[in-house]
Short mmCIF file of C-alpha atoms and ligand atoms in Angstrom, two decimals:
data_model
loop_
_atom_site.label_atom_id
_atom_site.label_comp_id
_atom_site.label_asym_id
_atom_site.label_seq_id
_atom_site.Cartn_x
_atom_site.Cartn_y
_atom_site.Cartn_z
CA MET A 85 63.79 101.30 107.30
CA ILE A 86 63.97 99.72 103.84
CA THR A 87 62.50 96.25 103.85
CA ASP A 88 62.64 93.39 101.37
CA ALA A 89 59.22 94.54 100.17
CA ASP A 90 60.66 98.01 99.38
CA LEU A 91 63.67 96.48 97.71
CA ALA A 92 61.83 93.96 95.54
CA PRO A 93 60.50 96.44 92.94
CA LEU A 94 64.02 97.82 92.39
CA LEU A 95 65.58 94.45 91.64
CA ALA A 96 65.63 92.57 88.35
CA CYS A 97 67.21 89.29 87.36
CA PRO A 98 70.76 89.89 86.04
CA ARG A 99 70.29 86.94 83.63
CA CYS A 100 66.96 87.77 81.99
CA ASP A 101 66.29 91.34 83.24
CA ARG A 102 62.86 90.24 84.40
CA THR A 103 61.31 91.58 87.53
CA PRO A 104 60.23 91.07 90.24
CA LEU A 105 62.50 88.70 92.08
CA THR A 106 60.88 86.92 94.98
CA ARG A 107 62.33 86.62 98.46
CA LYS A 108 62.85 83.10 99.77
CA ALA A 109 64.10 82.23 103.26
CA ASP A 110 67.80 82.55 102.43
CA ALA A 111 67.90 83.84 98.86
CA TRP A 112 66.30 85.99 96.16
CA HIS A 113 64.75 83.94 93.38
CA CYS A 114 64.06 84.43 89.66
CA GLY A 115 61.05 82.32 88.69
CA ALA A 116 61.77 82.67 84.95
CA CYS A 117 65.39 81.42 85.19
CA ARG A 118 64.74 79.22 88.23
CA VAL A 119 67.86 80.58 89.87
CA ASP A 120 68.45 81.43 93.51
CA PHE A 121 70.62 84.42 94.30
CA PRO A 122 72.19 83.84 97.71
CA VAL A 123 72.37 86.34 100.54
CA LEU A 124 75.85 86.90 101.97
CA ASP A 125 76.05 88.52 105.40
CA GLY A 126 72.63 90.04 104.69
CA MET A 127 73.61 91.22 101.17
CA PRO A 128 71.84 90.01 98.03
CA CYS A 129 74.41 88.49 95.61
CA LEU A 130 72.89 89.35 92.28
CA PHE A 131 75.47 87.95 89.88
CA ALA A 132 74.12 86.36 86.70
CA THR A 133 75.88 83.13 87.70
CA PRO A 134 76.00 83.50 91.48
CA GLY A 135 77.54 80.11 92.29
CA ALA A 136 80.26 80.39 89.66
CA THR A 137 81.10 84.03 90.31
CA LEU A 138 81.30 83.53 94.06
CA GLY A 139 83.40 80.42 93.34
CA GLU A 140 85.78 82.55 91.26
CA TRP A 141 86.12 85.10 94.06
CA ARG A 142 86.54 82.27 96.56
CA GLY A 143 89.40 80.95 94.41
CA ARG A 144 91.01 84.38 94.41
CA LEU A 145 90.61 84.52 98.20
CA HIS A 146 92.29 81.13 98.63
CA ALA A 147 95.18 82.34 96.44
CA GLU A 148 95.54 85.47 98.58
CA LEU A 149 95.49 83.45 101.82
CA ARG A 150 98.15 81.13 100.40
CA ARG A 151 100.26 84.12 99.39
CA LEU A 152 100.11 85.48 102.95
CA GLN A 153 101.15 82.07 104.34
CA GLN A 154 104.07 81.90 101.89
CA ASP A 155 105.04 85.45 102.78
CA ALA A 156 105.22 84.48 106.46
CA LYS A 157 107.33 81.40 105.60
CA ARG A 158 109.71 83.43 103.43
CA LEU A 159 110.16 85.90 106.29
CA ASP A 160 110.76 83.03 108.72
CA SER A 161 113.52 81.71 106.43
CA ALA A 162 115.11 85.15 106.29
CA LEU A 163 114.94 85.29 110.10
CA ALA A 164 116.95 82.07 110.37
CA ASP A 165 120.06 84.08 109.46
CA THR A 166 121.84 84.60 112.80
CA ALA A 167 123.90 87.49 111.41
CA LEU A 168 120.87 89.80 111.06
CA GLY A 169 121.12 93.18 112.77
CA ALA A 170 118.67 93.87 115.58
CA LEU A 171 116.62 96.38 113.56
CA THR A 172 116.40 94.12 110.54
CA ARG A 173 115.29 91.27 112.76
CA ARG A 174 112.62 93.50 114.28
CA ARG A 175 111.35 94.56 110.84
CA LEU A 176 111.18 91.00 109.53
CA GLU A 177 109.42 89.77 112.66
CA HIS A 178 106.96 92.65 112.43
CA ARG A 179 106.17 91.83 108.78
CA ARG A 180 105.88 88.11 109.46
CA ASP A 181 103.55 88.61 112.42
CA ALA A 182 101.46 91.05 110.38
CA SER A 183 101.18 88.59 107.47
CA ARG A 184 99.95 85.88 109.85
CA ALA A 185 97.52 88.15 111.67
CA HIS A 186 96.24 89.60 108.42
CA HIS A 187 95.71 86.12 107.00
CA ASP A 188 93.43 85.33 109.93
CA GLN A 189 91.64 88.67 109.76
CA LEU A 190 90.86 88.24 106.05
CA ARG A 191 89.76 84.64 106.56
CA ASP A 192 87.38 85.69 109.35
CA LEU A 193 86.00 88.70 107.47
CA LEU A 194 85.40 86.63 104.35
CA GLU A 195 83.97 83.66 106.20
CA PRO A 196 80.55 84.24 104.57
CA LEU A 197 82.27 83.75 101.18
CA LEU A 198 84.32 80.75 102.28
CA GLY A 199 81.43 78.95 103.93
CA GLY A 200 78.27 77.60 102.35
CA HIS A 201 77.38 77.92 98.68
CA PRO A 202 79.52 75.36 96.89
CA ALA A 203 81.38 76.70 93.85
CA ALA A 204 79.90 75.88 90.45
CA GLY A 205 82.31 74.63 87.85
CA ALA A 206 84.16 77.04 85.64
CA GLU A 207 82.02 75.88 82.72
CA THR A 208 78.97 77.62 84.20
CA TYR A 209 80.37 81.11 84.01
CA LEU A 210 82.09 80.26 80.78
CA ALA A 211 78.69 79.37 79.39
CA LEU A 212 77.14 82.59 80.64
CA ARG A 213 80.21 84.66 79.79
CA THR A 214 80.27 86.60 83.06
CA ARG A 215 83.71 85.96 84.50
CA PRO A 216 84.93 88.92 86.66
CA ALA A 217 87.77 90.76 84.91
CA LEU A 218 91.15 89.26 85.76
CA ASP A 219 92.74 92.66 86.39
CA GLN A 220 90.24 93.25 89.21
CA GLY A 221 91.83 91.27 92.00
CA LEU A 222 90.35 90.71 95.43
CA THR A 223 92.84 93.21 96.91
CA THR A 224 93.32 95.61 93.96
CA TYR A 225 91.48 98.39 95.80
CA TYR A 226 92.04 97.13 99.34
CA ALA A 227 93.84 100.32 100.44
CA ASN A 228 90.64 102.25 99.62
CA ALA A 229 88.95 100.56 102.60
CA HIS A 230 91.53 102.10 104.97
CA ARG A 231 91.08 105.50 103.35
CA ASP A 232 87.30 105.15 103.59
CA TRP A 233 87.03 104.07 107.19
CA CYS A 234 90.25 105.11 108.92
CA TRP A 235 92.59 107.86 107.73
CA GLY A 236 91.03 109.43 104.62
CA ASP A 237 88.92 112.18 106.19
CA GLU A 238 90.14 115.02 103.95
CA GLU A 239 89.75 113.09 100.69
CA ASN A 240 86.40 111.69 101.78
CA ARG A 241 85.10 115.11 102.80
CA LEU A 242 86.24 116.86 99.61
CA SER A 243 84.71 114.13 97.44
CA VAL A 244 81.32 114.58 99.09
CA GLU A 245 81.60 118.38 98.85
CA LEU A 246 82.20 118.23 95.10
CA ILE A 247 79.13 116.06 94.57
CA GLU A 248 77.07 118.27 96.89
CA ARG A 249 78.17 121.32 94.85
CA ILE A 250 77.16 119.82 91.53
CA VAL A 251 73.76 118.68 92.83
CA ALA A 252 73.11 121.93 94.74
CA ALA A 253 70.86 123.67 92.21
CA HIS A 254 68.89 120.51 91.41
CA SER A 255 66.57 118.13 93.17
CA ARG A 256 68.14 116.04 95.90
CA PRO A 257 68.51 112.31 95.31
CA ARG A 258 65.77 110.21 96.91
CA ARG A 259 66.48 106.80 95.38
CA MET A 260 70.14 106.59 94.57
CA LEU A 261 72.40 103.88 93.14
CA VAL A 262 76.17 104.04 93.69
CA LEU A 263 77.82 101.76 91.12
CA GLY A 264 81.34 100.50 91.93
CA CYS A 265 81.01 101.73 95.52
CA GLY A 266 84.18 99.98 96.78
CA ALA A 267 84.24 99.84 100.58
CA GLY A 268 81.23 102.15 100.63
CA ARG A 269 82.23 105.40 102.33
CA LEU A 270 81.05 107.78 99.61
CA ALA A 271 77.74 105.90 99.31
CA ARG A 272 77.24 106.14 103.08
CA ASP A 273 78.16 109.84 103.23
CA LEU A 274 75.88 110.77 100.31
CA HIS A 275 73.03 108.72 101.77
CA GLU A 276 73.35 110.69 105.04
CA LEU A 277 73.86 114.07 103.36
CA PHE A 278 70.88 113.86 101.03
CA GLY A 279 68.63 111.96 103.45
CA CYS A 280 67.77 109.44 100.70
CA GLU A 281 64.86 107.02 101.15
CA ALA A 282 66.94 104.29 99.56
CA THR A 283 70.59 104.14 98.54
CA VAL A 284 71.84 100.97 96.90
CA ALA A 285 75.63 100.55 97.08
CA LEU A 286 76.83 98.01 94.51
CA ASP A 287 80.25 96.53 93.85
CA PHE A 288 81.35 93.11 92.58
CA ASN A 289 84.24 92.68 95.00
CA PRO A 290 83.17 90.63 98.05
CA LEU A 291 86.08 91.79 100.22
CA LEU A 292 85.12 95.44 99.78
CA MET A 293 81.40 94.73 100.06
CA LEU A 294 81.78 92.68 103.24
CA ILE A 295 83.72 95.61 104.73
CA ALA A 296 81.01 98.03 103.49
CA ALA A 297 78.22 95.93 104.99
CA ARG A 298 79.96 95.83 108.38
CA MET A 299 80.60 99.59 108.33
CA PHE A 300 76.98 100.35 107.37
CA ARG A 301 75.93 98.42 110.48
CA GLY A 302 78.28 100.48 112.64
CA ASP A 303 80.74 97.68 113.41
CA ALA A 304 84.47 98.01 114.03
CA LEU A 305 86.99 95.85 112.14
CA SER A 306 90.70 95.22 112.67
CA LEU A 307 92.65 94.91 109.43
CA HIS A 308 96.27 95.44 108.42
CA GLU A 309 97.40 98.08 105.98
CA PHE A 310 100.58 97.46 103.97
CA PRO A 311 101.59 100.93 102.73
CA ILE A 312 103.29 101.25 99.34
CA ALA A 313 106.18 103.34 100.68
CA PRO A 314 106.34 102.88 104.47
CA ARG A 315 107.67 105.89 106.40
CA THR A 316 109.18 103.88 109.26
CA LEU A 317 109.95 100.34 110.26
CA GLU A 318 106.63 99.99 112.06
CA ASP A 319 104.79 101.42 109.02
CA GLN A 320 105.70 98.30 106.98
CA ALA A 321 102.45 96.86 108.28
CA VAL A 322 99.99 98.83 110.36
CA GLU A 323 97.06 97.32 112.18
CA ARG A 324 94.13 99.68 111.79
CA THR A 325 90.65 99.80 113.21
CA LEU A 326 88.04 100.57 110.59
CA ARG A 327 84.88 101.87 112.18
CA ALA A 328 81.73 103.86 111.52
CA GLN A 329 78.52 105.00 113.14
CA PRO A 330 75.54 102.90 112.03
CA ALA A 331 74.09 104.33 108.82
CA ARG A 332 70.56 105.74 108.59
CA PRO A 333 68.04 103.14 107.46
CA GLY A 334 67.70 102.66 103.70
CA LEU A 335 71.38 102.10 102.84
CA LEU A 336 71.61 98.77 101.12
CA PRO A 337 74.74 96.89 100.03
CA VAL A 338 74.36 94.66 96.96
CA LEU A 339 76.97 92.37 95.41
CA GLY A 340 76.58 92.56 91.66
CA ASP A 341 78.18 93.42 88.35
CA ALA A 342 77.86 96.94 86.94
CA LEU A 343 78.01 95.38 83.47
CA ARG A 344 74.81 93.45 84.24
CA PRO A 345 73.12 95.73 86.76
CA PRO A 346 70.45 93.72 88.56
CA PHE A 347 67.83 96.46 88.67
CA ALA A 348 64.55 97.22 86.97
CA ALA A 349 64.48 100.03 84.39
CA GLY A 350 63.75 103.47 85.85
CA SER A 351 64.41 102.39 89.46
CA PHE A 352 66.55 105.34 90.52
CA ASP A 353 66.44 109.14 90.33
CA THR A 354 70.24 109.30 90.71
CA VAL A 355 73.08 107.03 89.64
CA VAL A 356 76.57 107.85 90.93
CA THR A 357 79.68 106.30 89.35
CA PRO A 358 82.72 107.13 91.51
CA TRP A 359 86.03 106.25 89.82
CA LEU A 360 84.24 103.67 87.67
CA LEU A 361 83.48 104.85 84.11
CA ASP A 362 87.10 104.65 82.99
CA ILE A 363 87.89 101.24 84.46
CA LEU A 364 85.02 99.18 83.04
CA PRO A 365 86.07 96.91 80.17
CA GLU A 366 83.42 98.15 77.74
CA ALA A 367 82.84 101.21 75.56
CA PRO A 368 81.93 104.18 77.79
CA ALA A 369 78.85 104.78 75.61
CA ALA A 370 77.58 101.29 76.51
CA THR A 371 77.93 102.10 80.23
CA ALA A 372 76.15 105.43 79.66
CA ALA A 373 73.25 103.63 77.93
CA ARG A 374 72.94 101.14 80.82
CA ILE A 375 72.85 104.04 83.31
CA ASN A 376 70.24 105.81 81.19
CA ARG A 377 68.02 102.72 81.47
CA LEU A 378 68.33 102.54 85.24
CA LEU A 379 67.21 106.16 85.67
CA GLU A 380 63.66 107.46 85.86
CA PRO A 381 62.76 109.95 83.07
CA GLU A 382 64.05 113.08 84.85
CA GLY A 383 66.87 111.30 86.64
CA GLN A 384 70.49 112.38 86.90
CA TRP A 385 73.87 110.72 86.41
CA ILE A 386 76.72 111.93 88.60
CA GLY A 387 80.22 110.89 87.58
CA PHE A 388 83.31 111.37 89.71
CA GLY A 389 86.96 110.49 89.16
CA SER A 390 89.95 111.16 86.98
CA LEU A 391 88.63 109.90 83.61
CA SER A 392 91.78 108.02 82.80
CA PHE A 393 90.68 105.42 80.25
CA SER A 394 93.07 102.62 79.34
CA HIS A 395 91.30 100.47 76.73
CA ALA A 396 93.34 98.49 74.23
CA ASP A 397 91.28 100.26 71.53
CA PRO A 398 92.61 103.85 71.43
CA ALA A 399 89.26 105.09 70.10
CA LEU A 400 87.69 104.27 73.48
CA CYS A 401 90.22 106.24 75.57
CA LEU A 402 88.06 109.35 75.66
CA SER A 403 89.25 112.86 76.44
CA LEU A 404 87.06 115.08 78.64
CA GLU A 405 85.59 116.72 75.53
CA GLU A 406 84.72 113.34 74.00
CA THR A 407 83.26 112.17 77.32
CA GLU A 408 80.94 115.21 77.36
CA ALA A 409 79.87 114.55 73.77
CA MET A 410 79.38 110.82 74.49
CA ILE A 411 77.10 111.67 77.46
CA GLU A 412 74.99 113.95 75.27
CA THR A 413 74.56 111.30 72.60
CA SER A 414 73.55 108.79 75.29
CA GLY A 415 70.23 110.50 76.05
CA PHE A 416 71.46 113.09 78.56
CA ASP A 417 71.65 116.90 78.54
CA LYS A 418 75.04 118.53 78.20
CA PRO A 419 76.76 117.70 81.51
CA GLU A 420 77.75 120.32 84.06
CA ILE A 421 81.36 119.84 85.05
CA ILE A 422 83.56 120.79 88.00
CA GLU A 423 87.30 120.13 87.85
CA ALA A 424 89.09 120.27 91.20
CA GLU A 425 92.24 118.94 92.80
CA ILE A 426 91.94 116.65 95.81
CA PRO A 427 94.35 114.46 97.78
CA TYR A 428 94.25 110.82 96.69
CA MET A 429 95.13 107.84 98.87
CA CYS A 430 97.46 109.75 101.22
CA SER A 431 98.04 107.21 103.98
CA PRO A 432 99.80 108.73 107.01
CA ALA A 433 102.04 105.62 107.07
CA SER A 434 103.18 106.01 103.45
CA ARG A 435 105.47 108.41 101.64
CA HIS A 436 103.44 107.65 98.56
CA GLY A 437 100.28 109.71 98.07
CA ARG A 438 98.93 111.68 95.14
CA ARG A 439 96.95 114.73 94.30
CA GLU A 440 94.46 114.18 91.51
CA GLU A 441 92.48 116.64 89.48
CA VAL A 442 89.11 114.98 89.49
CA VAL A 443 86.19 115.60 87.19
CA THR A 444 82.74 115.71 88.77
CA PHE A 445 79.92 115.81 86.27
CA ARG A 446 76.14 115.87 86.46
CA ALA A 447 73.97 115.06 83.49
CA ALA A 448 70.17 115.13 83.47
CA ARG A 449 68.49 112.30 81.59
CA ARG A 450 66.45 113.49 78.61
CA HIS A 451 65.32 110.48 76.59
CA ASP A 452 65.69 106.72 76.18
CA VAL A 453 68.50 105.29 74.06
CA ALA A 454 68.99 101.92 72.42
CA GLN A 455 70.48 99.44 74.86
CA PRO A 456 73.77 97.69 74.16
CA GLU A 457 73.89 93.92 73.87
CA ARG A 458 74.11 92.12 77.17
CA HIS A 459 77.75 92.33 78.23
CA VAL A 460 79.83 89.33 77.20
CA ALA A 461 83.13 88.83 78.99
CA LEU A 462 84.46 86.12 76.68
CA PRO A 463 84.19 85.30 72.96
CA ASP A 464 82.54 82.14 71.61
CA TRP A 465 85.75 80.35 70.65
CA LEU A 466 86.69 80.41 74.34
CA VAL A 467 83.22 79.60 75.62
CA THR A 468 82.15 76.71 73.40
CA GLY A 469 85.59 75.48 72.41
CA LYS A 470 84.10 74.69 68.99
CA ASP A 471 85.32 77.64 66.92
CA PRO A 472 88.94 77.95 65.76
CA VAL A 473 91.22 79.99 68.02
CA PRO A 474 91.88 83.19 66.04
CA MET A 475 95.43 84.41 65.47
CA LEU A 476 94.92 87.87 67.00
CA PRO A 477 97.80 90.33 66.46
CA HIS A 478 98.62 90.10 70.16
CA PHE A 479 98.78 86.28 70.02
CA GLN A 480 101.04 86.49 66.96
CA MET A 481 103.47 88.78 68.75
CA GLN A 482 103.31 86.63 71.86
CA THR A 483 104.09 83.50 69.82
CA LEU A 484 107.19 85.05 68.33
CA THR A 485 108.53 86.48 71.57
CA SER A 486 107.77 83.28 73.49
CA ARG A 487 109.65 81.19 70.92
CA VAL A 488 112.73 83.37 71.25
CA GLN A 489 112.47 83.46 75.04
CA LEU A 490 112.05 79.70 75.24
CA PHE A 491 115.11 79.21 73.07
CA ILE A 492 117.17 81.56 75.25
CA LEU A 493 116.02 79.85 78.45
CA SER A 494 116.88 76.45 76.95
CA LEU A 495 120.47 77.67 76.67
CA ILE A 496 120.84 77.85 80.45
CA ASP A 497 122.86 74.79 81.45
CA GLY A 498 124.83 76.16 84.40
CA LYS A 499 127.94 76.47 82.18
CA ARG A 500 127.25 78.89 79.33
CA THR A 501 128.07 82.58 79.78
CA LEU A 502 126.20 85.46 78.13
CA ALA A 503 128.96 85.57 75.49
CA ASP A 504 128.52 81.82 74.80
CA MET A 505 124.79 82.29 74.39
CA ALA A 506 125.32 85.25 72.05
CA SER A 507 127.55 83.04 69.86
CA THR A 508 124.85 80.35 69.75
CA MET A 509 122.26 82.91 68.72
CA GLU A 510 124.55 84.07 65.93
CA ALA A 511 125.08 80.46 64.82
CA GLN A 512 121.29 80.01 64.69
CA GLN A 513 121.12 83.20 62.58
CA LEU A 514 118.78 84.83 65.07
CA MET A 515 120.97 87.91 65.70
CA THR A 516 124.56 88.98 65.28
CA ARG A 517 126.74 88.38 68.32
CA ALA A 518 127.16 92.12 68.80
CA GLU A 519 123.39 92.59 68.94
CA ALA A 520 122.70 89.45 70.94
CA GLU A 521 124.94 90.12 73.91
CA PRO A 522 123.30 93.38 75.12
CA ALA A 523 119.84 91.99 74.29
CA LEU A 524 120.54 88.88 76.38
CA ARG A 525 121.91 91.00 79.20
CA SER A 526 118.76 93.11 79.42
CA PHE A 527 116.50 90.04 79.09
CA PHE A 528 118.26 88.27 81.98
CA GLU A 529 118.53 91.51 83.95
CA ARG A 530 114.73 91.79 83.90
CA LEU A 531 114.24 88.15 84.87
CA TYR A 532 116.82 88.46 87.63
CA GLU A 533 115.15 91.57 89.01
CA GLU A 534 111.75 89.93 88.89
CA SER A 535 113.16 87.01 90.87
CA ARG A 536 114.27 89.44 93.60
CA GLN A 537 111.12 91.50 93.79
CA GLU A 538 108.69 91.09 96.57
CA ARG A 539 104.99 91.07 95.70
CA ARG A 540 103.33 93.63 97.95
CA PHE A 541 99.81 93.62 99.24
C1 LIG B 132 88.78 102.65 91.23
S1 LIG B 132 87.81 101.68 92.34
C2 LIG B 132 86.79 102.90 93.08
C3 LIG B 132 86.11 102.38 94.29
C4 LIG B 132 85.27 103.42 95.03
N1 LIG B 132 84.28 104.03 94.19
C5 LIG B 132 86.21 104.43 95.64
O1 LIG B 132 86.19 105.57 95.21
O2 LIG B 132 86.96 104.02 96.54
C6 LIG B 132 86.73 100.87 91.22
C7 LIG B 132 85.69 100.01 91.90
O3 LIG B 132 84.85 99.46 90.91
C8 LIG B 132 84.63 98.10 91.21
N2 LIG B 132 84.31 97.42 89.95
C9 LIG B 132 85.11 97.24 88.87
N3 LIG B 132 84.45 96.59 87.90
C10 LIG B 132 83.19 96.37 88.37
C11 LIG B 132 82.04 95.73 87.85
N4 LIG B 132 82.04 95.19 86.62
N5 LIG B 132 80.95 95.68 88.61
C12 LIG B 132 80.93 96.21 89.87
N6 LIG B 132 81.99 96.82 90.42
C13 LIG B 132 83.10 96.90 89.68
C14 LIG B 132 85.92 97.62 91.86
O4 LIG B 132 85.72 96.49 92.65
C15 LIG B 132 86.29 98.85 92.68
O5 LIG B 132 85.71 98.82 93.95
#
């Protein structure tokens, strides 16, 4: 079984990269930075600014719990209508009860995050520029946990088989890191398959990591799934039991940021990035260089996923060919590649499920490469507040559209029609009446539709 003594040489401080960290009674400690990294449900939380980052996630959890309470209230109001048909009443009651039960289940599961460790102020993570990306919500990949530990056997099995195939002719992983492990199923399955001495499963999302930690221990968990396109009335919300056999010793969950990996150089013979390379908010070559550093000299990088980059900078949205070339210029041999179609997120309760052609690659490390700067989530003008706010092209566009939108919204007085507003816009020389009327209609159509849309889990 892997002990703290085994783990210590792998870990490095995510603030100063120094190693080793020392184990205190209830935390890991960096003597150079004089920072304690707390332990959450047995997991080291190796964020550069642990208090602030956990505080940010705690804030997101509170927002999610509030949303579930509001959802239940909104459903209660709808249920007050005595003219509802019996089936509609049943559906609304089912959804309301599920929202309430799910609220309590999330609160209990995330109790280690809610309790203890007071949140540091926002200024701390501003100062250290490590705020978790806003598009990575607490529940963004929540459905993955149900696939991992309940209904996703086919997808889970095929994913492991692809990685097994690409490793087959090479040495088996002994010390493996799975970066962006989500709820942890692939990390667990690979750890078992290869019989690793140590597998570190890292993600920055505490909801997914608390699920992973429970599954690695062989617990069972009740959680609700809210399918995207429910097949039946009852499928609107389905209570599932997530469960697993206890994992072999040596499988270790770590809360941390892949952009500041808290590990010593050369700690692993294998780094796996499942569905991660294309979602990180940095140049893929910077991620490749960080992975290169974490690997021992003859180590291997295994990538898995659909390689669907969506950076604002089009130069970073690499094709497969560019990804191969980028890997080679990042100190690796030419990667071996398997392309294969697998089912993706096909919940039995949903009509919505995909097939994805995934790319599995394996690249052997050949030499060191220069390391990128430490990742910075926010620019100085936001952090220090002392530099002028730059007029970025996006801000310029936003300013113009907001001005027009604000003007249009100011025309709402409960009396004016669309035609009246179009005349006002013509009088203000913003648009001709003929142009303004359809433009106003589509603007209000969108707002109206947004006001009627339900936010789904
Ligand atoms: C597309 S999901 C894939 C999850 C998992 N590998 C799977 O296949 O289910 C991407 C994962 O990366 C994690 N992630 C995103 N940015 C991260 C970061 N900077 N550090 C650590 N994890 C990150 C997310 O929380 C999420 O679990």
